[in-house]
CSV table of C-alpha atoms in Angstrom, one decimal:
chain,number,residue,atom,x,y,z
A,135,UNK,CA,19.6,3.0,23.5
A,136,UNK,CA,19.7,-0.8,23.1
A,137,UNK,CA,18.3,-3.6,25.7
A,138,UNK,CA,21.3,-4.6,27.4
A,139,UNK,CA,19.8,-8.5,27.2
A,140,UNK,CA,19.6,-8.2,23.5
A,141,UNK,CA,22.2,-8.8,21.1
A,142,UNK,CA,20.1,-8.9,17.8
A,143,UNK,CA,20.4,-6.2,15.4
A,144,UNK,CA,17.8,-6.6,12.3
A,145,UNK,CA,17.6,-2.4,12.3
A,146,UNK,CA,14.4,-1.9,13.6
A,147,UNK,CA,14.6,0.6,17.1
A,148,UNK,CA,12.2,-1.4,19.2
A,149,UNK,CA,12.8,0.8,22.1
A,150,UNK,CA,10.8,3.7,20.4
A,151,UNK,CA,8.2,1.7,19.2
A,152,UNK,CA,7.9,0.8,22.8
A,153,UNK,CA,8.1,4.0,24.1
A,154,UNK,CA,5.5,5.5,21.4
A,155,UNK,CA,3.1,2.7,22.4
A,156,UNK,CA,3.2,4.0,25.7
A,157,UNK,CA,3.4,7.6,24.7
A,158,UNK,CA,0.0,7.1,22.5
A,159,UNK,CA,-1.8,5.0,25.2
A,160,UNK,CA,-2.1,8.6,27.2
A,161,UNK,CA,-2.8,10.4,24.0
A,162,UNK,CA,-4.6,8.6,22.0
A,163,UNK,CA,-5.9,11.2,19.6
A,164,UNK,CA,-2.3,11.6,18.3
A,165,UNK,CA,-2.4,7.9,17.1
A,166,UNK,CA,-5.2,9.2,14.7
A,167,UNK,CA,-3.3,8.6,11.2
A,168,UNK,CA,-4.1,9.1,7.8
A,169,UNK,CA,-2.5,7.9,4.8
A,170,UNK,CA,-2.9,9.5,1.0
A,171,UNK,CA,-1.7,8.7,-2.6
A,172,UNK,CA,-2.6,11.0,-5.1
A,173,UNK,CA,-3.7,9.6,-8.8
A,174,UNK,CA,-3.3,11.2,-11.7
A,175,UNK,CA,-4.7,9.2,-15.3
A,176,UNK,CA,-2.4,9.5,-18.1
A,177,UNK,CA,-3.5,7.1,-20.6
A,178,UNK,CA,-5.8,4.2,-21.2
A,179,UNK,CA,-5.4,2.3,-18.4
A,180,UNK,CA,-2.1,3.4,-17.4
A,181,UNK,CA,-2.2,6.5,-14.2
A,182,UNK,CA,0.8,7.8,-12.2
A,183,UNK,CA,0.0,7.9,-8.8
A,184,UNK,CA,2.5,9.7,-5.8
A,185,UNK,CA,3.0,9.3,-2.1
A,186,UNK,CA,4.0,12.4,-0.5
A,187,UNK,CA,2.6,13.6,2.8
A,188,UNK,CA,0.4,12.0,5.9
A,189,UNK,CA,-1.4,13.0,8.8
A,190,UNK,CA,0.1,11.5,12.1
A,191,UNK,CA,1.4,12.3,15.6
A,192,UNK,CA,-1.2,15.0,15.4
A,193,UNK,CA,-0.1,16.9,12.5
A,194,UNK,CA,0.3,17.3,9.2
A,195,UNK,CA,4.1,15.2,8.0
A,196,UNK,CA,6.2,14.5,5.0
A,197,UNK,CA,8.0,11.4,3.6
A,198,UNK,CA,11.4,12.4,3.0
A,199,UNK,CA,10.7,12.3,-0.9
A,200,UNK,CA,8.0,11.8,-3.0
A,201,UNK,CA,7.4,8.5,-4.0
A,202,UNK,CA,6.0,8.0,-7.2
A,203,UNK,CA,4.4,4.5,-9.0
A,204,UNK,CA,2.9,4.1,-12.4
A,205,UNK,CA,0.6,1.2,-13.3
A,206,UNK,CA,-1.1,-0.6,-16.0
A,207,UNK,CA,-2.7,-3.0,-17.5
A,208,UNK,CA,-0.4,-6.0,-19.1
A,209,UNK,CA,-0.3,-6.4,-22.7
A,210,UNK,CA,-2.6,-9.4,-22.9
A,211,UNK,CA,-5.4,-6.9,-21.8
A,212,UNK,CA,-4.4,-5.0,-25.2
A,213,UNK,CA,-2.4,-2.4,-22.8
A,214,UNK,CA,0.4,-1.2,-22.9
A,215,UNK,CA,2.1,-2.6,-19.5
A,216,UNK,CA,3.7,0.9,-18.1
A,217,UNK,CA,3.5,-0.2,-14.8
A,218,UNK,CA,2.6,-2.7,-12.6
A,219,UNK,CA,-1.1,-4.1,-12.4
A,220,UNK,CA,-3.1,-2.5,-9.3
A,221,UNK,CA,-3.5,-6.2,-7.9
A,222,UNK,CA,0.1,-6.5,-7.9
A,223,UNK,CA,0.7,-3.4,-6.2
A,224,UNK,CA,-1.5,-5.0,-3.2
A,225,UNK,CA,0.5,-7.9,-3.3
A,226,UNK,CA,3.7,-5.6,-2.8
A,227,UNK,CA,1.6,-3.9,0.1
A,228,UNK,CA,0.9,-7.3,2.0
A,229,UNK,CA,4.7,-9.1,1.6
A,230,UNK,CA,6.4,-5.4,2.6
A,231,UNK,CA,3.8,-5.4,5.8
A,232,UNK,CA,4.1,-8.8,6.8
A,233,UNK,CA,8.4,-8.6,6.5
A,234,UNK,CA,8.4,-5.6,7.9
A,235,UNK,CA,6.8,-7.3,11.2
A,236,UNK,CA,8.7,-10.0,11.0
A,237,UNK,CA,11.8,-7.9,11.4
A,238,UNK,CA,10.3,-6.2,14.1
A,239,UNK,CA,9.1,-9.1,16.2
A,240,UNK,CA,12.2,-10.9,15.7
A,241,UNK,CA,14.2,-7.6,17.2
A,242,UNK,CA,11.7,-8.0,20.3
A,243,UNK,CA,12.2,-11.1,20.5
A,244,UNK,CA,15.8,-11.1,20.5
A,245,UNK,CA,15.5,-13.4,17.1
A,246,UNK,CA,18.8,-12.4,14.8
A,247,UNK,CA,17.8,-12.2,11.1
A,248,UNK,CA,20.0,-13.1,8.4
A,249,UNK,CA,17.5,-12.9,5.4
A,250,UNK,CA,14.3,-12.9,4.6
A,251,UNK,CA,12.3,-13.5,1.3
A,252,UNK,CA,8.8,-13.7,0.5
A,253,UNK,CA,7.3,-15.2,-2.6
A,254,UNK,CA,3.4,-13.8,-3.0
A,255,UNK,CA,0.8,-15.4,-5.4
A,256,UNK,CA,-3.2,-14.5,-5.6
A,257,UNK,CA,-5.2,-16.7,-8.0
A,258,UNK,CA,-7.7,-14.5,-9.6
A,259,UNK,CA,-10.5,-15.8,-12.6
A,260,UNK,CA,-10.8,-12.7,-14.8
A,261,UNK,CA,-14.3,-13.9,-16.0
A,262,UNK,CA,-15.1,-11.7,-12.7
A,263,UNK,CA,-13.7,-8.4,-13.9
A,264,UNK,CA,-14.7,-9.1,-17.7
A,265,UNK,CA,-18.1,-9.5,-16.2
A,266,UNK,CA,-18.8,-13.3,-18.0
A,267,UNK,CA,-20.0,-14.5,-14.8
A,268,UNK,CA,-21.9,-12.5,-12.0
A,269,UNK,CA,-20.6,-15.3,-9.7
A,270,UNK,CA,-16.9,-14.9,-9.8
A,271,UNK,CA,-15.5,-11.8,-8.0
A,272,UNK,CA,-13.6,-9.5,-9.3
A,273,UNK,CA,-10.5,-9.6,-6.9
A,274,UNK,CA,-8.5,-12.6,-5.5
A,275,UNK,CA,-10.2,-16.5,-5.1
A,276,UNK,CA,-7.3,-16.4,-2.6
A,277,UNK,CA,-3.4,-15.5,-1.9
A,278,UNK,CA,-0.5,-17.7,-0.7
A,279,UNK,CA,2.3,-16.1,0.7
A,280,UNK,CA,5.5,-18.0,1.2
A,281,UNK,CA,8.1,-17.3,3.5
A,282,UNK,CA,12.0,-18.6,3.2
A,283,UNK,CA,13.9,-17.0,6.8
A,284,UNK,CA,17.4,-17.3,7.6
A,285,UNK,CA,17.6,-17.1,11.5
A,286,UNK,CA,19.1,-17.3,14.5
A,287,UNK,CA,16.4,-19.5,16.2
A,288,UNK,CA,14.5,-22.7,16.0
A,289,UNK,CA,11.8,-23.4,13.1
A,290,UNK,CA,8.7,-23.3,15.9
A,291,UNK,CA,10.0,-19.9,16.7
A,292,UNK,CA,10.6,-18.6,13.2
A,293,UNK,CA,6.8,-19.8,12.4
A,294,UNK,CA,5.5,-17.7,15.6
A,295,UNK,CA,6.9,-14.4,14.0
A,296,UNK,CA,5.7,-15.2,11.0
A,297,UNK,CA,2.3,-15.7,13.1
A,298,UNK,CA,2.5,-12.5,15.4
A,299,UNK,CA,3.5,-10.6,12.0
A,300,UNK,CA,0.2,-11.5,10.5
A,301,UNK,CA,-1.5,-10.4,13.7
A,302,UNK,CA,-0.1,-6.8,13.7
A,303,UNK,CA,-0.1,-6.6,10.1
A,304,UNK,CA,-2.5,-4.1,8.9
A,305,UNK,CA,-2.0,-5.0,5.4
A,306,UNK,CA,-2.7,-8.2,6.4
A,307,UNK,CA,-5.9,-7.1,8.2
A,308,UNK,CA,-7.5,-4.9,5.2
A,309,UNK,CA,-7.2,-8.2,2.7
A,310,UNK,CA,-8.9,-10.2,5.0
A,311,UNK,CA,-11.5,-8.0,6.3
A,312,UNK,CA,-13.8,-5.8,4.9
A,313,UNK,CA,-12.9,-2.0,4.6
A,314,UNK,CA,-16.2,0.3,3.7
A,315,UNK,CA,-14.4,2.3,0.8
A,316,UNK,CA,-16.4,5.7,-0.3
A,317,UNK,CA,-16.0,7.1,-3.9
A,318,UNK,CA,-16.9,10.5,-4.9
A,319,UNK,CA,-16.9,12.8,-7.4
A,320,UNK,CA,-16.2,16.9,-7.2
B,291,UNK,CA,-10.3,-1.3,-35.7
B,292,UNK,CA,-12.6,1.0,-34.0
B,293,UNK,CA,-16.0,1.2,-33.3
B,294,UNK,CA,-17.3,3.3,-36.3
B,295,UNK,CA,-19.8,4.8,-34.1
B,296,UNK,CA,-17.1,5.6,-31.7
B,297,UNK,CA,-15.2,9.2,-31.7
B,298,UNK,CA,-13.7,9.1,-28.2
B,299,UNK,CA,-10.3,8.2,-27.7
B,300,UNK,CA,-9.1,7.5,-23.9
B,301,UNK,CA,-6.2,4.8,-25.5
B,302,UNK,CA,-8.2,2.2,-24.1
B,303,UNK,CA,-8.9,-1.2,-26.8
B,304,UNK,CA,-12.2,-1.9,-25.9
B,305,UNK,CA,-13.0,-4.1,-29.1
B,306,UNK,CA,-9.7,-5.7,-27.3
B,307,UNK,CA,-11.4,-6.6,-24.5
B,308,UNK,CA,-14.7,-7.7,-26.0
B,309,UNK,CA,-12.9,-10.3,-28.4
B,310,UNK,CA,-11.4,-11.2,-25.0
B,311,UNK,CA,-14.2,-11.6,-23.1
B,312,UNK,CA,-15.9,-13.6,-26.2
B,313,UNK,CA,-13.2,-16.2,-25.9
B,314,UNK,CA,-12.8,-16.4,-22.7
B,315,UNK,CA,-16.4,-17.3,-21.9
B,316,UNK,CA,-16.1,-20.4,-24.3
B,317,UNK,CA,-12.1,-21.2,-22.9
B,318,UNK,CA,-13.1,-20.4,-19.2
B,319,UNK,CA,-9.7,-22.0,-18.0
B,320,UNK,CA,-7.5,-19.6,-19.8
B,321,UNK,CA,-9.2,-16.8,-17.8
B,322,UNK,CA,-7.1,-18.3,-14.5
B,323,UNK,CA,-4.4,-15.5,-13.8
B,324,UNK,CA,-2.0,-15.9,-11.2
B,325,UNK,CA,-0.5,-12.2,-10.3
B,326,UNK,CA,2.9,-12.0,-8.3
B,327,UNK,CA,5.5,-10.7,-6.2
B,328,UNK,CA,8.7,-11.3,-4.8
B,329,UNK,CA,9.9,-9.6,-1.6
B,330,UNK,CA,12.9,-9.5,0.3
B,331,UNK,CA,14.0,-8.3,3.6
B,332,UNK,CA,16.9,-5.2,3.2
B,333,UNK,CA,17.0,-3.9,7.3
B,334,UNK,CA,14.9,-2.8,9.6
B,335,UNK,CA,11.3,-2.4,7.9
B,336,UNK,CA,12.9,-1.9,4.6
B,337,UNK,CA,12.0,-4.5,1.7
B,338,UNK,CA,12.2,-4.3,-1.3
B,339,UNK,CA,10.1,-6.0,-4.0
B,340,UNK,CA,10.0,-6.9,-7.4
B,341,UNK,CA,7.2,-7.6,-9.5
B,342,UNK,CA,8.5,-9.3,-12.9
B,343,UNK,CA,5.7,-12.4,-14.2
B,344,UNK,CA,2.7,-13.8,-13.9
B,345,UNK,CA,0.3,-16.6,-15.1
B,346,UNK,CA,-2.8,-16.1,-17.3
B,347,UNK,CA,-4.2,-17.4,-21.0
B,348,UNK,CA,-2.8,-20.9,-19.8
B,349,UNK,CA,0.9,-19.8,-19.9
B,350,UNK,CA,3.3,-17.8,-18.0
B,351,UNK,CA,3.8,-14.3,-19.0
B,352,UNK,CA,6.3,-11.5,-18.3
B,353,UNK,CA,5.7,-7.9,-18.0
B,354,UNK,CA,7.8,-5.9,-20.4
B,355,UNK,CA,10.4,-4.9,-18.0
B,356,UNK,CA,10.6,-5.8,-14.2
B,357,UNK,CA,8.9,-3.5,-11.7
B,358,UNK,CA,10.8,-2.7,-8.7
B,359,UNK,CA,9.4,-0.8,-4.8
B,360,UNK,CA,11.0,0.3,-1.7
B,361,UNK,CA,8.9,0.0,0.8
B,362,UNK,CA,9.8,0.9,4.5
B,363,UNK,CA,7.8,2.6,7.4
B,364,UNK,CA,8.5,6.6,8.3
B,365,UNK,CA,10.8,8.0,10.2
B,366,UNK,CA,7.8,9.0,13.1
B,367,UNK,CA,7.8,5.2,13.2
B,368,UNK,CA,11.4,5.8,14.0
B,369,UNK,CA,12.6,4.0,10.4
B,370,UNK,CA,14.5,5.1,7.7
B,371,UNK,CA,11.6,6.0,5.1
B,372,UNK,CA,13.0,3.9,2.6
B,373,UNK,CA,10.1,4.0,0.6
B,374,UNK,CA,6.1,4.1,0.6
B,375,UNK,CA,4.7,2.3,3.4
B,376,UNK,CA,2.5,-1.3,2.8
B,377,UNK,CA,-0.8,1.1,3.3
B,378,UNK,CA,0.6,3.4,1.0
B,379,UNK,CA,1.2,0.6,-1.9
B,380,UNK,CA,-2.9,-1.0,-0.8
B,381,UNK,CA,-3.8,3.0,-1.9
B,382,UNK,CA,-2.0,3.1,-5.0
B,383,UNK,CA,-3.6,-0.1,-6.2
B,384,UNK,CA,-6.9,0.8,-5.3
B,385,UNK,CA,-7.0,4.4,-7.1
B,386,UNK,CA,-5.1,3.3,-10.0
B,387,UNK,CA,-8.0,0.2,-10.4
B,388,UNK,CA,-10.5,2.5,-10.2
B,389,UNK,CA,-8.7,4.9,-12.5
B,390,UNK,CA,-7.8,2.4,-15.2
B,391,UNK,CA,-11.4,1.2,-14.8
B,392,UNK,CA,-12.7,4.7,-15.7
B,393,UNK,CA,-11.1,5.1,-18.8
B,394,UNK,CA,-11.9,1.6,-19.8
B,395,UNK,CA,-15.9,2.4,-19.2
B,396,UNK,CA,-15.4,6.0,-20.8
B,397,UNK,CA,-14.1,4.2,-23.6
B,398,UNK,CA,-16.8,1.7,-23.7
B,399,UNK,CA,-19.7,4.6,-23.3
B,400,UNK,CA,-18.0,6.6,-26.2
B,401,UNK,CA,-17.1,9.5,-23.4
B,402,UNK,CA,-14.0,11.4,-24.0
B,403,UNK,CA,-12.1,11.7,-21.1
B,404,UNK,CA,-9.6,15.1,-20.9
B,405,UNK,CA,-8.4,14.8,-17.2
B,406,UNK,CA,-8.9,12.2,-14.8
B,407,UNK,CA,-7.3,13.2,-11.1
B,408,UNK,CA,-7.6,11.2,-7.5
B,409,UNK,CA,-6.4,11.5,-3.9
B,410,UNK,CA,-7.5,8.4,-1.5
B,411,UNK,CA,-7.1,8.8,2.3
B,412,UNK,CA,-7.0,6.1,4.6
B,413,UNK,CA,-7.6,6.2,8.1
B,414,UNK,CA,-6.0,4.6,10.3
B,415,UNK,CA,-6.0,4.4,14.3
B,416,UNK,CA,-2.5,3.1,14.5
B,417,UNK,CA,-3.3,1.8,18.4
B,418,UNK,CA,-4.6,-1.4,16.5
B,419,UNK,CA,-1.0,-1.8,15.4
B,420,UNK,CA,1.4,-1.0,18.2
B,421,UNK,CA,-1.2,-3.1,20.5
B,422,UNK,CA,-2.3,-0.8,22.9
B,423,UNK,CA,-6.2,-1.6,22.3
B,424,UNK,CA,-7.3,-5.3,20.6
B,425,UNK,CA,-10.8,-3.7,19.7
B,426,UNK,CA,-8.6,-1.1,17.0
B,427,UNK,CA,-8.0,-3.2,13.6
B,428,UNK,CA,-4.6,-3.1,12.8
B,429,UNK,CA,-5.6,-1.5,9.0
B,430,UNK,CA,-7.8,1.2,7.4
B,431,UNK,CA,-11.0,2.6,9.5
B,432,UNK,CA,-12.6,3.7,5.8
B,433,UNK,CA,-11.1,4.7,2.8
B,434,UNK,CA,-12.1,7.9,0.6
B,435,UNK,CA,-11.5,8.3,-2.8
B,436,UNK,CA,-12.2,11.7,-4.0
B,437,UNK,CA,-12.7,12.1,-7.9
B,438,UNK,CA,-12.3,15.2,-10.3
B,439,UNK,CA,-13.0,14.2,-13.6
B,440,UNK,CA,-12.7,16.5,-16.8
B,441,UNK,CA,-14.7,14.5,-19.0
B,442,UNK,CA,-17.3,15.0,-22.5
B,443,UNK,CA,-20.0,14.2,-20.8
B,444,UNK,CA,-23.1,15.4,-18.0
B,445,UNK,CA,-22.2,15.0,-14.0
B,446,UNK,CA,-24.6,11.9,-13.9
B,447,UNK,CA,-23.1,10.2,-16.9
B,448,UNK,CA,-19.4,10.6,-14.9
B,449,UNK,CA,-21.1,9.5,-11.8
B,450,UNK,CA,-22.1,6.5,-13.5
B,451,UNK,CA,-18.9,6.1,-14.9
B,452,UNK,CA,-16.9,6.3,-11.7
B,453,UNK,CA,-20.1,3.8,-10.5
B,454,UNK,CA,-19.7,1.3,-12.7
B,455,UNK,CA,-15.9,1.5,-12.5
B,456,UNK,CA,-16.2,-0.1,-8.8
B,457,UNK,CA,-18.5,-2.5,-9.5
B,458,UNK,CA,-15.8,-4.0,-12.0
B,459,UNK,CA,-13.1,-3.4,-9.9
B,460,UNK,CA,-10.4,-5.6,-8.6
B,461,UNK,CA,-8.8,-3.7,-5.7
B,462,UNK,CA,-12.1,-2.2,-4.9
B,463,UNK,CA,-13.7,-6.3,-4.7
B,464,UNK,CA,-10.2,-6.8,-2.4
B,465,UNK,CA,-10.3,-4.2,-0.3
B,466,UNK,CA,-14.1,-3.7,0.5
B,467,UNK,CA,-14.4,-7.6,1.0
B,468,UNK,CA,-12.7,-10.5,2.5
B,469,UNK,CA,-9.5,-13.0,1.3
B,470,UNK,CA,-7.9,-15.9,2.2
B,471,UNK,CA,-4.4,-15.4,2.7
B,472,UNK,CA,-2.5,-18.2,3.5
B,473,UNK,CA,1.1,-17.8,4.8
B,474,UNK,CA,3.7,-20.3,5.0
B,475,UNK,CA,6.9,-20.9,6.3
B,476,UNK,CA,9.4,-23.3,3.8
């Protein structure tokens, strides 16, 4: 079922995303969600890690395949580079979020996309994680993520989605704000 | 070369990373890294992203071969399920830090290290994204990170293991504290 007023297809059912909004304003404990990866060390510092199931909409659900990753350190860290580094993997996690909302603000907003690409950089000084200097943190001084979007719509209106995507992102969200993260050990 | 007084072997070159961390502390500028990723927009909330060089020692570098990720929301989302979702790829970067971390310390404390496993569960109250309530953040309520370790060592030599691995921790510095992300539009 599409809008009648809207003639943009980027391939994202809005409808539904409207309809579960509402849906999960009445039942709120099925917007309860929890998301897993499984990790599995194979050698120095390169680990296999999958993405298989969730809980969501109540109960327990299944991606239609397992997805599986493998990282690593690079080789100027004396690795061997199986995989790509765990800071890169976040940088995948924030440019997939934020696109994804793009494309799903600019089908809301009636916006036709033609393409979208994202270049994503963070700065990091590894004197934090080599421990040299106490001072210097061990993740990213900062990221810069740049946008270059094909569209069917002015430049002020292309920079709003890219705005509301941020908003919505949750990504987004969980680089800029704190997340208390526990660790234990069975 | 290894440490003679060194019998474990977790396949991680610590002496490596001591030379490293030597020179670096005398040639602080060649300790700037610049980690990346390139995403683009396929359909709907399908991207897909490539991860393929980065900047560090004070030159650009390439990984050995160029790292490629689907990434897409579920089909409860009403999506295709393309791939992982962003939260997904923020949990494989975080266990797979921690777990590269481990090794690296076991290494380091001369504890061998026979089986390292991990599942991570985020929780998320997905009302922050869809909107329905502006006091729900869009990302991860907490994060849990639940360890089994089969390892050469006592319980509280592991604990400290795991311990020390988060205090060195990139992902675990990114996620449990705030970044500046800046996003443009070119």
């Amino acid at each position: 079922m599409t809008d009648s007023g809207n003639s943009a297809n980027n391939g994202v059912n809005v409808e539904a995303l409207i309809a579960a909004r509402e849906a999960l304003s009445k039942a709120p404990e099925a917007a309860i969600f929890k998301w897993r990866a499984a990790c599995e060390w194979k050698n120095g510092t390169h680990s296999h890690s999958t993405v298989e199931g969730y809980y969501g909409l109540g109960q327990e659900q299944r991606h239609k395949r397992t997805f599986s990753f493998d990282a690593d350190h690079p080789e100027v860290f004396a690795a061997e580079d199986n995989g790509a580094t765990p800071v890169e993997y976040v940088l995948v996690g924030l440019a997939s979020c934020l696109t994804a909302g793009i494309a799903a603000v600019a089908q809301h907003r009636n916006i036709q996309l033609r393409s979208v690409t994202a270049t994503i950089e963070g700065d990091m000084d590894i004197q934090g994680i080599l421990g040299i200097d106490e001072g210097i943190r061990n993740g990213f001084g900062g990221i810069k993520v740049t946008y270059k979007i094909d569209a069917d719509a002015k430049p002020e209106d292309i920079e709003a989605l890219v705005a509301q995507s941020q908003k919505r992102s949750a990504v987004y969200d969980i680089v800029t704000n704190p997340t208390n993260v526990t660790v234990v050990v069975n």
